[in-house]
Tab-separated table of C-alpha atoms and ligand atoms in Angstrom:
chain	number	residue	atom	x	y	z
D	1	MET	CA	70.442	96.035	105.077
D	2	ALA	CA	68.917	99.478	105.347
D	3	THR	CA	71.042	100.497	108.282
D	4	ALA	CA	74.046	99.303	106.790
D	5	THR	CA	73.609	101.275	103.662
D	6	ALA	CA	73.038	104.473	105.502
D	7	ALA	CA	76.193	104.031	107.541
D	8	THR	CA	77.882	103.195	104.062
D	9	GLY	CA	76.937	106.510	102.837
D	10	ALA	CA	78.294	108.545	105.715
D	11	ALA	CA	81.340	106.429	105.773
D	12	ARG	CA	82.082	107.232	102.051
D	13	THR	CA	81.454	110.891	102.566
D	14	ALA	CA	83.867	110.648	105.394
D	15	ALA	CA	86.431	108.579	103.396
D	16	LEU	CA	86.245	111.367	100.619
D	17	LEU	CA	86.934	114.351	103.209
D	18	LEU	CA	89.970	112.234	104.614
D	19	LEU	CA	91.138	111.460	101.349
D	20	ALA	CA	91.017	115.221	100.284
D	21	LEU	CA	92.684	116.063	103.541
D	22	ALA	CA	95.326	113.459	102.709
D	23	LEU	CA	96.064	115.060	99.400
D	24	ALA	CA	95.850	118.618	100.675
D	25	LEU	CA	98.768	117.587	103.204
D	26	ALA	CA	100.627	115.685	100.384
D	27	PRO	CA	104.136	117.400	100.243
D	28	ARG	CA	104.246	119.424	96.820
D	29	ALA	CA	107.875	120.025	96.097
D	30	SER	CA	110.139	116.901	96.232
D	31	GLY	CA	112.827	117.937	98.905
D	32	ALA	CA	115.406	115.249	99.559
D	33	ALA	CA	114.722	113.205	102.595
D	34	GLY	CA	116.741	115.260	105.256
D	35	ALA	CA	119.445	113.371	107.205
D	36	GLY	CA	119.782	116.087	109.843
D	37	GLY	CA	117.730	116.220	113.067
D	38	GLY	CA	114.483	117.013	111.207
D	39	ASP	CA	111.518	115.069	109.594
D	40	CYS	CA	112.519	113.085	106.457
D	41	HIS	CA	109.763	114.157	104.111
D	42	PHE	CA	109.093	110.917	102.031
D	43	PRO	CA	107.483	111.813	98.906
D	44	ALA	CA	106.634	108.246	98.363
D	45	ILE	CA	105.939	104.822	99.761
D	46	PHE	CA	106.568	101.432	97.998
D	47	ASN	CA	105.382	98.526	99.936
D	48	PHE	CA	106.081	94.850	99.766
D	49	GLY	CA	104.102	92.306	101.690
D	50	ASP	CA	101.075	89.886	102.191
D	51	SER	CA	97.375	90.741	103.298
D	52	ASN	CA	98.744	92.731	106.079
D	53	SER	CA	99.312	95.396	103.649
D	54	ASP	CA	97.509	94.556	100.652
D	55	THR	CA	95.311	97.503	99.329
D	56	GLY	CA	94.226	95.973	96.139
D	57	GLY	CA	96.803	93.494	94.698
D	58	LEU	CA	94.917	90.142	95.200
D	59	SER	CA	91.658	91.579	94.517
D	60	SER	CA	93.020	92.829	90.859
D	61	LEU	CA	93.919	89.274	90.018
D	62	PHE	CA	91.631	86.742	91.640
D	63	GLY	CA	88.516	88.581	92.091
D	64	ALA	CA	87.591	91.436	94.736
D	65	ALA	CA	87.503	90.856	98.318
D	66	PRO	CA	83.576	90.661	98.927
D	67	PRO	CA	81.407	92.821	100.998
D	68	PRO	CA	81.178	93.164	104.007
D	69	ASN	CA	84.756	93.862	103.686
D	70	GLY	CA	85.502	97.767	103.709
D	71	ARG	CA	82.160	98.716	105.211
D	72	THR	CA	83.377	100.750	108.118
D	73	PHE	CA	85.911	103.251	106.066
D	74	PHE	CA	85.369	103.008	102.453
D	75	GLY	CA	81.794	102.062	102.573
D	76	MET	CA	82.352	99.273	99.835
D	77	PRO	CA	85.167	96.563	99.353
D	78	ALA	CA	88.270	98.249	98.728
D	79	GLY	CA	90.663	95.617	97.773
D	80	ARG	CA	91.480	95.020	101.768
D	81	TYR	CA	90.619	92.186	103.846
D	82	CYS	CA	89.675	94.360	106.615
D	83	ASP	CA	86.258	96.337	107.405
D	84	GLY	CA	88.524	99.531	106.954
D	85	ARG	CA	92.062	100.585	106.763
D	86	LEU	CA	95.381	98.852	107.398
D	87	VAL	CA	98.555	99.816	109.270
D	88	ILE	CA	100.069	100.867	105.797
D	89	ASP	CA	96.867	103.192	105.210
D	90	PHE	CA	97.528	104.941	108.506
D	91	ILE	CA	101.256	104.971	107.739
D	92	ALA	CA	100.508	106.766	104.443
D	93	GLU	CA	98.098	109.200	106.031
D	94	SER	CA	100.611	110.276	108.659
D	95	LEU	CA	103.080	110.852	106.025
D	96	GLY	CA	100.730	112.925	103.968
D	97	ILE	CA	100.652	110.548	101.281
D	98	PRO	CA	97.385	109.116	99.573
D	99	HIS	CA	96.657	105.518	100.298
D	100	LEU	CA	98.781	103.519	98.268
D	101	SER	CA	97.287	101.978	94.793
D	102	ALA	CA	98.227	98.374	94.084
D	103	TYR	CA	100.553	97.887	91.307
D	104	LEU	CA	98.436	95.389	89.725
D	105	ASN	CA	95.379	97.338	89.717
D	106	SER	CA	95.107	98.960	86.266
D	107	ILE	CA	92.023	100.809	86.891
D	108	GLY	CA	92.051	104.293	88.586
D	109	SER	CA	95.262	103.961	89.991
D	110	ASN	CA	97.575	106.770	90.649
D	111	PHE	CA	101.098	106.106	91.545
D	112	THR	CA	102.503	109.505	91.936
D	113	GLN	CA	103.465	108.790	95.552
D	114	GLY	CA	104.213	105.197	95.418
D	115	ALA	CA	102.899	101.724	94.874
D	116	ASN	CA	101.866	98.663	96.535
D	117	PHE	CA	103.271	95.277	95.551
D	118	ALA	CA	101.802	93.438	98.364
D	119	THR	CA	99.143	90.827	97.790
D	120	ALA	CA	97.365	88.668	100.075
D	121	GLY	CA	98.549	85.333	100.615
D	122	SER	CA	102.136	86.275	99.592
D	123	SER	CA	105.130	84.716	101.247
D	124	ILE	CA	108.931	85.421	100.987
D	125	ARG	CA	109.532	81.850	99.401
D	126	ARG	CA	107.597	80.766	96.231
D	127	GLN	CA	104.604	78.271	96.988
D	128	ASN	CA	104.822	75.156	94.814
D	129	THR	CA	101.090	75.098	94.816
D	130	SER	CA	98.266	77.062	93.192
D	131	LEU	CA	96.218	79.861	95.093
D	132	LEU	CA	93.165	77.610	94.249
D	133	LEU	CA	94.430	74.917	96.000
D	134	SER	CA	96.240	76.361	99.044
D	135	GLY	CA	95.056	80.105	99.346
D	136	PHE	CA	98.501	81.342	99.184
D	137	SER	CA	99.417	83.674	96.345
D	138	PRO	CA	101.824	83.178	93.418
D	139	ILE	CA	103.148	86.839	93.909
D	140	SER	CA	105.833	85.764	96.354
D	141	LEU	CA	108.422	88.226	97.223
D	142	ASP	CA	110.882	87.884	94.427
D	143	VAL	CA	107.838	88.426	91.947
D	144	GLN	CA	107.181	91.463	93.916
D	145	SER	CA	110.653	92.597	93.240
D	146	TRP	CA	110.407	91.975	89.369
D	147	GLU	CA	107.306	94.138	89.401
D	148	PHE	CA	109.212	96.801	91.143
D	149	GLU	CA	112.065	96.647	88.656
D	150	GLN	CA	109.448	96.872	85.708
D	151	PHE	CA	107.716	99.795	87.687
D	152	ILE	CA	110.944	101.712	87.967
D	153	ASN	CA	112.014	101.033	84.259
D	154	ARG	CA	108.587	101.609	82.622
D	155	SER	CA	107.647	104.671	84.828
D	156	GLU	CA	110.803	106.485	84.032
D	157	TYR	CA	110.426	105.738	80.046
D	158	VAL	CA	106.781	106.754	80.202
D	159	TYR	CA	107.100	109.686	82.415
D	160	ASN	CA	109.891	111.046	79.920
D	161	ASN	CA	108.392	109.870	76.770
D	162	GLU	CA	104.644	110.070	76.977
D	163	GLY	CA	104.446	113.085	79.360
D	164	GLY	CA	100.799	114.239	79.460
D	165	ILE	CA	98.484	112.699	81.981
D	166	TYR	CA	101.534	110.219	83.112
D	167	ARG	CA	103.038	113.070	84.698
D	168	GLU	CA	100.090	113.050	87.015
D	169	LEU	CA	100.086	109.322	87.616
D	170	LEU	CA	103.655	108.426	87.876
D	171	PRO	CA	106.546	109.323	90.481
D	172	ARG	CA	109.534	111.602	89.398
D	173	ALA	CA	112.713	109.754	88.998
D	174	GLU	CA	114.073	110.926	92.112
D	175	TYR	CA	111.377	109.788	94.585
D	176	PHE	CA	112.939	106.212	94.051
D	177	SER	CA	115.805	107.043	96.207
D	178	GLN	CA	113.730	109.531	98.454
D	179	ALA	CA	110.908	106.968	99.010
D	180	LEU	CA	109.964	104.819	102.341
D	181	TYR	CA	110.290	101.189	101.473
D	182	THR	CA	108.037	99.153	103.543
D	183	PHE	CA	108.092	95.469	104.114
D	184	ASP	CA	105.497	93.209	106.165
D	185	ILE	CA	105.983	89.588	105.089
D	186	GLY	CA	106.700	86.320	106.646
D	187	GLN	CA	103.356	85.174	107.943
D	188	ASN	CA	102.432	83.056	105.087
D	189	ASP	CA	105.815	81.167	105.163
D	190	ILE	CA	105.038	79.960	108.740
D	191	THR	CA	101.608	79.198	108.210
D	192	SER	CA	101.979	77.517	104.576
D	193	SER	CA	104.703	75.190	106.013
D	194	TYR	CA	102.345	74.531	109.063
D	195	PHE	CA	99.339	74.024	106.835
D	196	VAL	CA	101.048	71.119	104.951
D	197	ASN	CA	101.461	69.336	108.424
D	198	ASN	CA	105.191	70.085	108.868
D	199	SER	CA	106.585	69.867	112.331
D	200	THR	CA	107.966	72.700	114.258
D	201	ALA	CA	111.273	71.728	113.744
D	202	GLU	CA	110.661	71.649	110.114
D	203	VAL	CA	109.181	75.144	110.106
D	204	GLU	CA	111.902	76.566	112.172
D	205	ALA	CA	114.469	75.042	109.691
D	206	ILE	CA	113.230	77.370	106.946
D	207	ILE	CA	113.687	80.409	108.664
D	208	PRO	CA	117.493	80.965	107.599
D	209	ASP	CA	116.526	80.394	104.031
D	210	LEU	CA	113.676	83.222	104.689
D	211	MET	CA	116.316	85.584	105.838
D	212	GLU	CA	118.563	84.963	103.137
D	213	ARG	CA	116.033	85.722	100.552
D	214	LEU	CA	114.608	88.715	102.244
D	215	THR	CA	118.258	90.201	102.397
D	216	SER	CA	118.885	89.576	98.676
D	217	ILE	CA	115.599	91.510	97.691
D	218	ILE	CA	116.353	94.343	100.199
D	219	GLN	CA	119.863	94.514	98.379
D	220	PHE	CA	117.997	94.335	95.094
D	221	VAL	CA	115.759	97.206	96.070
D	222	TYR	CA	118.905	99.273	97.389
D	223	ALA	CA	120.702	98.613	94.057
D	224	ARG	CA	117.758	100.351	92.385
D	225	GLY	CA	118.031	103.385	94.579
D	226	GLY	CA	116.115	102.449	97.754
D	227	ARG	CA	117.846	103.810	100.830
D	228	TYR	CA	115.016	104.074	103.716
D	229	PHE	CA	113.712	100.596	104.988
D	230	TRP	CA	110.768	100.100	107.401
D	231	ILE	CA	110.632	96.650	108.132
D	232	HIS	CA	107.799	95.076	110.281
D	233	ASN	CA	108.122	91.613	112.143
D	234	THR	CA	105.296	89.125	112.064
D	235	GLY	CA	102.469	88.979	114.284
D	236	PRO	CA	101.424	86.507	117.117
D	237	LEU	CA	100.233	83.910	114.571
D	238	GLY	CA	99.090	81.538	117.496
D	239	CYS	CA	96.380	84.020	118.553
D	240	LEU	CA	94.832	83.888	114.867
D	241	PRO	CA	91.626	81.695	114.769
D	242	TYR	CA	92.549	80.135	111.230
D	243	ALA	CA	96.030	79.272	112.152
D	244	LEU	CA	94.537	77.464	115.086
D	245	LEU	CA	91.573	75.720	113.139
D	246	HIS	CA	94.096	74.629	110.732
D	247	ARG	CA	96.338	72.976	113.211
D	248	PRO	CA	94.037	72.132	116.147
D	249	ASP	CA	96.918	69.860	117.700
D	250	LEU	CA	98.905	73.136	118.166
D	251	ALA	CA	96.052	74.962	119.965
D	252	ALA	CA	97.454	73.366	123.251
D	253	PRO	CA	99.550	74.395	125.058
D	254	MET	CA	97.384	77.540	125.346
D	255	ASP	CA	98.531	80.938	126.826
D	256	GLY	CA	96.422	83.212	129.071
D	257	ALA	CA	95.124	84.983	126.040
D	258	GLY	CA	94.054	81.762	124.540
D	259	CYS	CA	96.871	81.681	121.852
D	260	SER	CA	98.830	78.930	120.743
D	261	VAL	CA	102.330	78.753	122.402
D	262	THR	CA	103.978	76.926	119.764
D	263	TYR	CA	102.802	79.076	117.141
D	264	ASN	CA	103.988	82.173	118.850
D	265	LYS	CA	107.324	80.673	119.694
D	266	VAL	CA	107.945	80.266	115.831
D	267	ALA	CA	106.952	83.706	115.058
D	268	GLN	CA	109.265	85.191	117.878
D	269	LEU	CA	112.165	82.875	116.356
D	270	PHE	CA	111.363	84.358	113.204
D	271	ASN	CA	111.267	87.830	114.534
D	272	LEU	CA	114.588	87.277	116.243
D	273	ARG	CA	116.303	86.145	113.235
D	274	LEU	CA	114.717	89.126	111.294
D	275	LYS	CA	116.106	91.787	113.919
D	276	GLU	CA	119.366	90.216	113.317
D	277	THR	CA	119.015	90.280	109.648
D	278	VAL	CA	118.070	94.098	109.573
D	279	ALA	CA	121.031	95.158	111.814
D	280	SER	CA	123.415	93.200	109.695
D	281	LEU	CA	121.940	95.147	106.470
D	282	ARG	CA	122.477	98.002	108.679
D	283	LYS	CA	126.144	97.385	109.020
D	284	THR	CA	126.986	96.377	105.379
D	285	HIS	CA	124.789	99.396	103.890
D	286	PRO	CA	125.889	102.289	106.145
D	287	ASP	CA	124.616	105.142	103.834
D	288	ALA	CA	120.902	103.437	104.115
D	289	ALA	CA	118.518	103.663	107.024
D	290	PHE	CA	116.828	100.335	108.277
D	291	THR	CA	114.193	100.401	110.892
D	292	TYR	CA	112.932	97.265	112.538
D	293	VAL	CA	109.442	97.419	113.949
D	294	ASP	CA	108.216	95.088	116.186
D	295	VAL	CA	104.538	94.908	115.598
D	296	TYR	CA	104.252	91.436	117.392
D	297	THR	CA	104.388	93.239	120.692
D	298	ALA	CA	101.735	95.792	119.566
D	299	LYS	CA	99.348	93.130	118.425
D	300	TYR	CA	100.040	90.726	121.460
D	301	LYS	CA	99.365	93.600	123.906
D	302	LEU	CA	96.062	94.327	122.216
D	303	ILE	CA	95.071	90.722	122.251
D	304	SER	CA	96.255	90.008	125.780
D	305	GLU	CA	94.790	93.199	127.228
D	306	ALA	CA	91.828	93.634	124.945
D	307	LYS	CA	89.189	94.164	127.599
D	308	LYS	CA	91.237	96.872	129.564
D	309	LEU	CA	91.523	98.561	126.012
D	310	GLY	CA	87.831	98.653	125.356
D	311	PHE	CA	87.724	95.618	122.991
D	312	ASN	CA	85.850	92.400	123.420
D	313	ASP	CA	86.680	88.739	123.023
D	314	PRO	CA	89.856	89.274	120.889
D	315	LEU	CA	89.803	85.803	119.241
D	316	LEU	CA	86.096	86.038	118.326
D	317	ALA	CA	86.011	87.228	114.364
D	318	CYS	CA	83.833	90.001	113.550
D	319	CYS	CA	82.761	88.746	110.301
D	320	GLY	CA	82.434	85.004	110.073
D	321	HIS	CA	80.086	82.034	110.238
D	322	GLY	CA	79.905	79.955	113.552
D	323	GLY	CA	82.118	78.042	116.117
D	324	ARG	CA	84.000	79.041	118.814
D	325	TYR	CA	85.886	81.958	116.921
D	326	ASN	CA	82.947	82.767	114.476
D	327	PHE	CA	85.227	81.565	111.974
D	328	ASP	CA	84.782	78.592	109.795
D	329	LEU	CA	87.549	77.203	107.321
D	330	SER	CA	85.222	76.824	104.478
D	331	ILE	CA	82.850	79.788	104.597
D	332	GLY	CA	84.966	82.952	105.010
D	333	CYS	CA	83.896	86.718	105.563
D	334	GLY	CA	81.198	87.697	102.854
D	335	GLY	CA	80.635	83.915	102.015
D	336	LYS	CA	77.369	82.346	100.946
D	337	LYS	CA	75.707	79.034	101.541
D	338	GLN	CA	73.223	77.486	99.613
D	339	VAL	CA	69.861	77.242	101.470
D	340	ASN	CA	66.806	75.543	100.092
D	341	GLY	CA	68.173	76.199	96.405
D	342	THR	CA	69.131	79.868	96.866
D	343	TRP	CA	72.413	81.299	97.930
D	344	VAL	CA	72.347	83.341	101.047
D	345	MET	CA	75.015	85.188	102.618
D	346	VAL	CA	76.125	83.697	105.903
D	347	GLY	CA	79.585	85.439	106.394
D	348	ASN	CA	77.928	88.541	107.868
D	349	SER	CA	79.731	91.283	110.051
D	350	CYS	CA	79.162	91.901	113.708
D	351	GLU	CA	77.141	95.046	114.643
D	352	VAL	CA	80.275	96.998	116.079
D	353	PRO	CA	83.554	96.175	114.259
D	354	SER	CA	85.227	98.913	116.353
D	355	LYS	CA	84.819	96.694	119.498
D	356	ARG	CA	86.541	93.777	117.764
D	357	VAL	CA	90.173	93.155	117.000
D	358	SER	CA	89.677	90.027	114.642
D	359	TRP	CA	87.839	90.978	111.624
D	360	ASP	CA	87.945	87.812	109.844
D	361	GLY	CA	89.686	85.069	111.717
D	362	VAL	CA	92.920	86.012	109.854
D	363	HIS	CA	93.065	89.797	109.688
D	364	PHE	CA	92.450	92.836	112.015
D	365	THR	CA	89.758	95.178	112.139
D	366	GLU	CA	90.382	98.679	111.301
D	367	ALA	CA	90.302	99.502	114.869
D	368	ALA	CA	92.890	96.890	115.844
D	369	ASN	CA	95.192	98.325	113.011
D	370	LYS	CA	94.744	101.763	114.217
D	371	PHE	CA	95.924	100.780	117.782
D	372	VAL	CA	98.837	98.945	116.203
D	373	PHE	CA	99.864	102.102	114.245
D	374	ASP	CA	99.658	104.266	117.264
D	375	GLN	CA	101.786	101.910	118.974
D	376	ILE	CA	104.490	101.939	116.288
D	377	VAL	CA	104.433	105.366	115.099
D	378	ALA	CA	106.546	107.269	117.657
D	379	GLY	CA	109.435	104.453	117.654
D	380	ALA	CA	108.543	103.063	120.812
D	381	LEU	CA	108.805	99.675	119.346
D	382	SER	CA	111.470	100.046	116.835
D	383	ASP	CA	115.009	99.349	116.537
D	384	PRO	CA	116.641	102.018	116.516
D	385	PRO	CA	113.746	103.734	118.530
D	386	VAL	CA	113.167	106.736	115.838
D	387	PRO	CA	109.609	107.794	114.836
D	388	LEU	CA	108.272	107.040	111.403
D	389	LYS	CA	108.646	110.540	110.401
D	390	ARG	CA	112.426	110.308	111.138
D	391	ALA	CA	113.041	106.770	109.492
D	392	CYS	CA	115.386	108.150	107.094
D	393	GLN	CA	117.880	108.486	110.038
D	394	SER	CA	117.997	104.993	111.230
D	395	LYS	CA	121.634	104.481	109.935
D	396	GLY	CA	124.230	102.004	110.789
D	397	ARG	CA	127.267	102.588	113.031
K	401	NAG	C1	109.448	75.003	96.332
K	401	NAG	O1	110.308	74.115	95.583
K	401	NAG	C2	111.534	74.578	95.464
K	401	NAG	C3	112.357	74.005	94.606
K	401	NAG	O2	112.245	72.550	94.975
K	401	NAG	C4	112.002	74.913	96.923
K	401	NAG	O3	113.530	75.695	96.778
K	401	NAG	C5	111.250	75.631	97.671
K	401	NAG	O4	111.750	75.884	99.111
K	401	NAG	C6	109.782	75.236	97.543
K	401	NAG	N1	108.975	76.133	98.326
K	401	NAG	C7	108.219	75.710	99.228
K	401	NAG	C8	107.425	76.655	100.079
K	401	NAG	O5	108.394	74.551	99.870
K	402	NAG	C1	115.358	97.578	83.835
K	402	NAG	O1	116.133	98.528	82.943
K	402	NAG	C2	117.816	97.856	83.285
K	402	NAG	C3	118.678	99.138	82.805
K	402	NAG	O2	118.526	99.223	81.429
K	402	NAG	C4	117.680	96.837	82.856
K	402	NAG	O3	119.190	96.145	83.008
K	402	NAG	C5	117.059	95.846	83.183
K	402	NAG	O4	116.777	94.387	82.690
K	402	NAG	C6	115.450	96.439	83.030
K	402	NAG	N1	114.329	95.466	83.745
K	402	NAG	C7	113.189	95.252	83.476
K	402	NAG	C8	112.243	94.222	84.235
K	402	NAG	O5	112.843	95.552	82.379
K	403	NAG	C1	97.740	111.723	91.501
K	403	NAG	O1	98.021	111.953	92.846
K	403	NAG	C2	98.802	113.092	93.010
K	403	NAG	C3	99.023	113.229	94.495
K	403	NAG	O2	99.566	112.187	95.196
K	403	NAG	C4	97.974	114.363	92.367
K	403	NAG	O3	98.850	115.517	92.465
K	403	NAG	C5	97.562	114.060	91.153
K	403	NAG	O4	96.676	115.001	90.597
K	403	NAG	C6	96.692	112.788	90.848
K	403	NAG	N1	96.446	112.425	89.565
K	403	NAG	C7	95.485	112.613	88.838
K	403	NAG	C8	95.409	112.161	87.508
K	403	NAG	O5	94.387	112.900	89.519
K	404	NAG	C1	108.089	71.109	104.795
K	404	NAG	O1	109.246	70.643	105.373
K	404	NAG	C2	110.138	70.244	104.206
K	404	NAG	C3	111.157	69.815	105.027
K	404	NAG	O2	110.982	68.330	105.644
K	404	NAG	C4	110.514	71.208	103.242
K	404	NAG	O3	111.277	70.910	102.377
K	404	NAG	C5	109.434	72.082	102.832
K	404	NAG	O4	109.616	73.136	102.096
K	404	NAG	C6	108.382	72.363	103.841
K	404	NAG	N1	107.156	72.895	103.228
K	404	NAG	C7	106.763	74.183	103.310
K	404	NAG	C8	105.517	74.554	102.697
K	404	NAG	O5	107.445	74.981	104.197
K	405	NAG	C1	97.246	67.201	107.954
K	405	NAG	O1	96.763	66.276	108.950
K	405	NAG	C2	95.469	66.328	109.176
K	405	NAG	C3	95.128	65.536	110.391
K	405	NAG	O2	95.946	64.281	110.186
K	405	NAG	C4	94.930	65.931	107.848
K	405	NAG	O3	93.389	65.706	108.100
K	405	NAG	C5	95.053	66.716	106.802
K	405	NAG	O4	94.541	66.453	105.582
K	405	NAG	C6	96.862	66.895	106.818
K	405	NAG	N1	96.958	68.004	105.643
K	405	NAG	C7	97.928	67.919	104.640
K	405	NAG	C8	97.999	68.905	103.639
K	405	NAG	O5	98.439	66.958	104.445
K	406	NAG	C1	63.736	75.163	103.803
K	406	NAG	O1	62.516	74.400	103.288
K	406	NAG	C2	61.934	73.688	104.370
K	406	NAG	C3	60.889	72.965	103.603
K	406	NAG	O2	59.813	73.848	102.918
K	406	NAG	C4	61.540	74.426	105.497
K	406	NAG	O3	60.864	73.710	106.526
K	406	NAG	C5	62.761	75.181	105.907
K	406	NAG	O4	62.373	75.738	106.935
K	406	NAG	C6	63.656	75.895	104.740
K	406	NAG	N1	64.981	76.417	105.545
K	406	NAG	C7	65.326	77.837	105.463
K	406	NAG	C8	66.648	77.799	106.310
K	406	NAG	O5	64.574	78.511	105.176
């Protein structure tokens, strides 16, 4: 793969340049997040979620996301199930914060300006099964909140008592109340329920429990100082090849974009309840700011208008192995198959990932993530409609 290696070198150089730029732009002095009319100056981001925002958590625990993941931007696997950057990476860049290190990654991490507790396959509820059996992560949202508490306690102790290099690797104590707390979770609660053949009524019936749990985790973060919350809703799951192949019975009725109407209705119900949940948190915590961000609409626009927006077949995975969606439930992106006694990589990348919406049948490409980020950054899809840079102002009435 000579051409891929050349592209890889160039991508790495570009990555280093961009990282240097991000570091140069990072705010030096802490400066409390202002509540006036100006920008907020968040000094850090703490993220909770699933693969939509995992920057290395699952890779640290269960083995690295294999190549060709990371090929477009990082030039090598970078703990993300994507060819490049995720929406959370674009959020960090735009706030002048370096890409978030995964809390679980003990090698080379720098938590000065935040930490990422998300792992691919995470759900709000605990899974009563193993990752090796079902593919869902044991790092559910409650576990992420315990990690966060441990992170606060330990980092404060180590920063003050050990000092030295740790002062260049850990956040200042005041960052915890000034940081932006981002959430993107719920997709795996819906899919894990559908994947054990639960009916739509059974899946819908768990939504109130999901909202209660999410509320209590946000209150837990609030009790430890968090004040600025940026909460993504869930995407149009019925447009994802893996969801369709796991439940072929739900593929019809299909909408004009080729998405499952049933799946998307459940995602929309989840989102309606989430929006109400965030509104009620805003009422009960008037000194905190909560922004509900409708990524569903951004993703659905991209999928339903893909051709017009310069992408090709939005349901065809770039990296995969055969079938209608170039997606195979048993051989994923980077997957290998034994041919005449030798293992051969068959889960290869397409030539031009930037023309694809779906990276691997489950996750979006960097180009798609950039599109989503561009749709949400100015606040057009948020409640209240504040831009990312002013998310410290989404306060209660
Ligand atoms: C796992 O089991 C517990 C206890 O029975 C239950 O509360 C929880 O909802 C279950 N989780 C899932 C994903 O089914
Ligand atoms: C963190 O510190 C608080 C206050 O000292 C304590 O109550 C809590 O148990 C600690 N949590 C962890 C996870 O160590
Ligand atoms: C960690 O990142 C911060 C910027 O977020 C930087 O100032 C610091 O020097 C970095 N630490 C190390 C050890 O490189
Ligand atoms: C499936 O539905 C049952 C209720 O019939 C519920 O108890 C269970 O938690 C659901 N499973 C998942 C994984 O959501
Ligand atoms: C769900 O139903 C399908 C089709 O009947 C079956 O093949 C599959 O094994 C079932 N999955 C589970 C987890 O029960
Ligand atoms: C596997 O070996 C057989 C017999 O030598 C050969 O005909 C076939 O083309 C080989 N398949 C591949 C994919 O190399």
